[in-house]
Structures are given as structure tokens and as C-alpha cells.
PDB file of C-alpha atoms in Angstrom:
ATOM      1  CA  GLN E1369       6.536  60.148 -13.807  1.00 86.00           C
ATOM      2  CA  VAL E1370       5.108  57.011 -12.935  1.00 94.00           C
ATOM      3  CA  GLN E1371       6.781  53.775 -12.549  1.00 96.00           C
ATOM      4  CA  LEU E1372       3.994  50.971 -13.463  1.00 97.00           C
ATOM      5  CA  VAL E1373       4.284  47.206 -13.172  1.00 98.00           C
ATOM      6  CA  GLU E1374       1.780  44.620 -13.983  1.00 98.00           C
ATOM      7  CA  SER E1375       1.788  40.830 -13.187  1.00 98.00           C
ATOM      8  CA  GLY E1376      -0.987  38.151 -13.257  1.00 98.00           C
ATOM      9  CA  GLY E1377      -0.479  36.987 -16.849  1.00 97.00           C
ATOM     10  CA  GLY E1378      -0.318  33.434 -17.446  1.00 97.00           C
ATOM     11  CA  LEU E1379      -1.537  30.587 -19.727  1.00 98.00           C
ATOM     12  CA  VAL E1380      -5.457  30.171 -19.512  1.00 98.00           C
ATOM     13  CA  GLN E1381      -8.155  27.896 -21.583  1.00 98.00           C
ATOM     14  CA  ALA E1382     -10.789  29.615 -23.535  1.00 98.00           C
ATOM     15  CA  GLY E1383     -14.107  30.539 -21.606  1.00 98.00           C
ATOM     16  CA  GLY E1384     -11.568  30.744 -18.502  1.00 98.00           C
ATOM     17  CA  SER E1385     -10.510  34.014 -16.339  1.00 98.00           C
ATOM     18  CA  LEU E1386      -7.908  36.190 -15.098  1.00 98.00           C
ATOM     19  CA  ARG E1387      -6.867  38.468 -13.050  1.00 98.00           C
ATOM     20  CA  LEU E1388      -3.700  41.100 -14.122  1.00 98.00           C
ATOM     21  CA  SER E1389      -3.003  43.890 -11.596  1.00 98.00           C
ATOM     22  CA  CYS E1390      -0.817  47.135 -12.312  1.00 98.00           C
ATOM     23  CA  ALA E1391       1.479  48.434  -9.229  1.00 98.00           C
ATOM     24  CA  ALA E1392       2.620  51.827  -9.796  1.00 97.00           C
ATOM     25  CA  SER E1393       4.865  53.881  -7.521  1.00 92.00           C
ATOM     26  CA  GLY E1394       6.310  57.645  -8.063  1.00 86.00           C
ATOM     27  CA  ARG E1395       3.873  59.924  -7.664  1.00 80.00           C
ATOM     28  CA  SER E1396       0.146  60.331  -5.859  1.00 88.00           C
ATOM     29  CA  PHE E1397      -1.974  57.653  -7.927  1.00 92.00           C
ATOM     30  CA  ASP E1398      -5.144  58.995  -7.193  1.00 91.00           C
ATOM     31  CA  THR E1399      -4.468  61.552  -9.329  1.00 91.00           C
ATOM     32  CA  ILE E1400      -3.864  59.519 -12.437  1.00 95.00           C
ATOM     33  CA  PRO E1401      -6.263  57.973 -15.020  1.00 96.00           C
ATOM     34  CA  MET E1402      -5.329  54.980 -16.201  1.00 97.00           C
ATOM     35  CA  GLY E1403      -5.533  52.738 -18.973  1.00 98.00           C
ATOM     36  CA  TRP E1404      -5.352  49.000 -20.107  1.00 98.00           C
ATOM     37  CA  PHE E1405      -4.366  48.254 -23.929  1.00 98.00           C
ATOM     38  CA  ARG E1406      -3.013  44.931 -25.447  1.00 98.00           C
ATOM     39  CA  GLN E1407      -0.802  44.033 -28.524  1.00 98.00           C
ATOM     40  CA  ALA E1408      -1.013  40.646 -29.910  1.00 97.00           C
ATOM     41  CA  PRO E1409       1.962  39.104 -32.699  1.00 92.00           C
ATOM     42  CA  GLY E1410       1.837  40.849 -35.446  1.00 94.00           C
ATOM     43  CA  LYS E1411      -0.372  43.493 -34.312  1.00 96.00           C
ATOM     44  CA  GLU E1412      -0.408  47.259 -33.419  1.00 97.00           C
ATOM     45  CA  ARG E1413      -1.346  48.292 -30.422  1.00 97.00           C
ATOM     46  CA  GLU E1414      -4.946  47.900 -28.718  1.00 97.00           C
ATOM     47  CA  PHE E1415      -6.796  50.285 -26.436  1.00 98.00           C
ATOM     48  CA  VAL E1416      -8.831  47.387 -23.745  1.00 98.00           C
ATOM     49  CA  GLY E1417      -9.975  49.913 -21.684  1.00 98.00           C
ATOM     50  CA  THR E1418      -9.752  53.277 -19.251  1.00 97.00           C
ATOM     51  CA  ILE E1419     -10.776  54.164 -15.626  1.00 97.00           C
ATOM     52  CA  ARG E1420     -10.715  57.459 -13.875  1.00 95.00           C
ATOM     53  CA  ARG E1421      -8.850  58.795 -10.743  1.00 94.00           C
ATOM     54  CA  ASN E1422     -11.736  58.022  -8.688  1.00 91.00           C
ATOM     55  CA  GLY E1423     -12.534  55.223 -10.716  1.00 90.00           C
ATOM     56  CA  SER E1424     -16.263  56.284 -10.912  1.00 90.00           C
ATOM     57  CA  SER E1425     -16.474  55.572 -14.294  1.00 96.00           C
ATOM     58  CA  THR E1426     -14.781  52.914 -16.564  1.00 97.00           C
ATOM     59  CA  TYR E1427     -15.107  52.954 -20.316  1.00 97.00           C
ATOM     60  CA  TYR E1428     -13.896  49.903 -23.063  1.00 98.00           C
ATOM     61  CA  ALA E1429     -13.441  48.621 -26.221  1.00 98.00           C
ATOM     62  CA  ASP E1430     -16.241  46.922 -28.245  1.00 98.00           C
ATOM     63  CA  SER E1431     -14.075  43.628 -28.315  1.00 97.00           C
ATOM     64  CA  VAL E1432     -14.173  43.021 -24.678  1.00 98.00           C
ATOM     65  CA  LYS E1433     -17.313  45.256 -23.119  1.00 98.00           C
ATOM     66  CA  GLY E1434     -19.758  42.908 -20.796  1.00 97.00           C
ATOM     67  CA  ARG E1435     -16.001  40.109 -20.582  1.00 98.00           C
ATOM     68  CA  PHE E1436     -13.743  42.649 -18.922  1.00 98.00           C
ATOM     69  CA  THR E1437     -13.828  44.711 -16.300  1.00 98.00           C
ATOM     70  CA  ILE E1438     -11.123  47.099 -14.920  1.00 98.00           C
ATOM     71  CA  SER E1439     -11.489  48.647 -11.400  1.00 98.00           C
ATOM     72  CA  ARG E1440      -8.469  50.274  -9.228  1.00 97.00           C
ATOM     73  CA  ASP E1441      -7.524  50.345  -5.334  1.00 97.00           C
ATOM     74  CA  ASN E1442      -5.715  54.048  -5.110  1.00 95.00           C
ATOM     75  CA  ALA E1443      -5.100  52.808  -1.190  1.00 95.00           C
ATOM     76  CA  LYS E1444      -2.845  49.872  -2.941  1.00 96.00           C
ATOM     77  CA  ASN E1445      -2.019  52.183  -5.850  1.00 96.00           C
ATOM     78  CA  THR E1446      -2.843  49.235  -8.150  1.00 97.00           C
ATOM     79  CA  MET E1447      -5.378  49.088 -10.729  1.00 98.00           C
ATOM     80  CA  TYR E1448      -6.755  45.577 -12.501  1.00 98.00           C
ATOM     81  CA  LEU E1449      -8.118  43.987 -15.394  1.00 98.00           C
ATOM     82  CA  ARG E1450     -10.426  41.668 -14.511  1.00 98.00           C
ATOM     83  CA  MET E1451     -10.926  38.748 -18.152  1.00 98.00           C
ATOM     84  CA  ASN E1452     -13.540  36.784 -18.201  1.00 98.00           C
ATOM     85  CA  SER E1453     -15.153  34.321 -20.577  1.00 98.00           C
ATOM     86  CA  LEU E1454     -11.265  34.517 -22.837  1.00 98.00           C
ATOM     87  CA  LYS E1455     -11.241  34.103 -25.912  1.00 98.00           C
ATOM     88  CA  PRO E1456      -7.781  32.568 -28.117  1.00 97.00           C
ATOM     89  CA  GLU E1457      -7.628  36.457 -29.534  1.00 96.00           C
ATOM     90  CA  ASP E1458      -7.525  37.692 -26.048  1.00 98.00           C
ATOM     91  CA  THR E1459      -3.916  36.714 -26.496  1.00 98.00           C
ATOM     92  CA  ALA E1460      -1.818  39.631 -25.998  1.00 98.00           C
ATOM     93  CA  VAL E1461       0.737  41.295 -23.901  1.00 98.00           C
ATOM     94  CA  TYR E1462      -1.687  43.416 -21.841  1.00 98.00           C
ATOM     95  CA  TYR E1463       0.124  46.763 -21.128  1.00 98.00           C
ATOM     96  CA  CYS E1464      -1.173  49.760 -18.196  1.00 98.00           C
ATOM     97  CA  ALA E1465      -0.578  53.126 -19.252  1.00 98.00           C
ATOM     98  CA  ALA E1466      -0.670  56.522 -16.800  1.00 97.00           C
ATOM     99  CA  ASP E1467      -1.770  59.668 -18.429  1.00 95.00           C
ATOM    100  CA  THR E1468      -0.106  61.845 -16.577  1.00 92.00           C
ATOM    101  CA  LEU E1469      -0.828  64.819 -17.593  1.00 89.00           C
ATOM    102  CA  GLY E1470      -5.058  63.848 -18.085  1.00 85.00           C
ATOM    103  CA  LEU E1471      -4.674  64.765 -21.103  1.00 87.00           C
ATOM    104  CA  GLY E1472      -6.154  61.870 -22.875  1.00 85.00           C
ATOM    105  CA  GLN E1473      -2.695  60.351 -23.948  1.00 92.00           C
ATOM    106  CA  TYR E1474      -0.608  58.018 -22.490  1.00 95.00           C
ATOM    107  CA  ASP E1475       3.031  59.065 -21.043  1.00 94.00           C
ATOM    108  CA  ASN E1476       3.965  56.285 -18.775  1.00 96.00           C
ATOM    109  CA  TRP E1477       4.044  52.566 -19.704  1.00 97.00           C
ATOM    110  CA  GLY E1478       4.354  48.963 -18.125  1.00 98.00           C
ATOM    111  CA  GLN E1479       6.438  46.477 -19.194  1.00 97.00           C
ATOM    112  CA  GLY E1480       3.786  44.010 -19.892  1.00 98.00           C
ATOM    113  CA  THR E1481       2.538  40.284 -18.822  1.00 98.00           C
ATOM    114  CA  GLN E1482       1.929  38.519 -21.636  1.00 98.00           C
ATOM    115  CA  VAL E1483      -1.689  36.578 -22.029  1.00 98.00           C
ATOM    116  CA  THR E1484      -2.061  33.203 -23.517  1.00 98.00           C
ATOM    117  CA  VAL E1485      -5.636  31.022 -23.886  1.00 98.00           C
ATOM    118  CA  SER E1486      -5.956  28.034 -25.728  1.00 97.00           C
ATOM    119  CA  SER E1487      -8.559  26.824 -27.586  1.00 93.00           C
TER     120      SER E1487
END
């Protein structure tokens, strides 16, 4: 099990930037592939991106590719989501998630942090 806590959400104007953080505790962070998801009001949860255990590779949804960057600092047990050129449609609760079994299924989730982009 791993405990995840997101932070860094808030209100930003369209075109602005935010950086979200996901602090992990409970087991060796560097053994866990991690991901970001989001859920907008009235919509299903959506995949944003993922990062490998050592941060060597990332993968993004088409909707955020080129604007969002996922990184991690294993020494600090923290993953980040840098969001640039934000759009109103990026408004959502953002969740970090851990694939603790390494099977491509996220089984540990944070509580989420709200990101609101005004037009």
C-alpha cells in the first residue's frame, strides 16, 4: 500500500500554468509506476499521463500532449504534473495514482486536488 496526497491545485486564467505535486508514503516510491488522472464535473475519470519507476519515460493523453509534463523525484517520494497553456476544458479534479503491482492497473489513489481554469 502507498498513501498519496496531491497539492498545488487552484484557480488560474486560461493560458496560465500550475504545478501539481503528489507526495507518496508507505513503501519504496521508486518501485512504483505512477500516473495522473482527472475528472471534470459530469464526466468520467480521464487518463492524463504516466511515468515509469525511474522517470525515464512518460506517456500522455493526446488532449494534454505538449502542454503537460510529468516528472518525479524519487529521493523526495514525489511526482509532479506541470501544466502549461491551460484551457477552460482542463478544469477538473486531478488525481495521482500508483500502480503498486506493476500490472498497468492503478490501485492506490490520492484524494484529488481541484484545478479551475477561467476563460
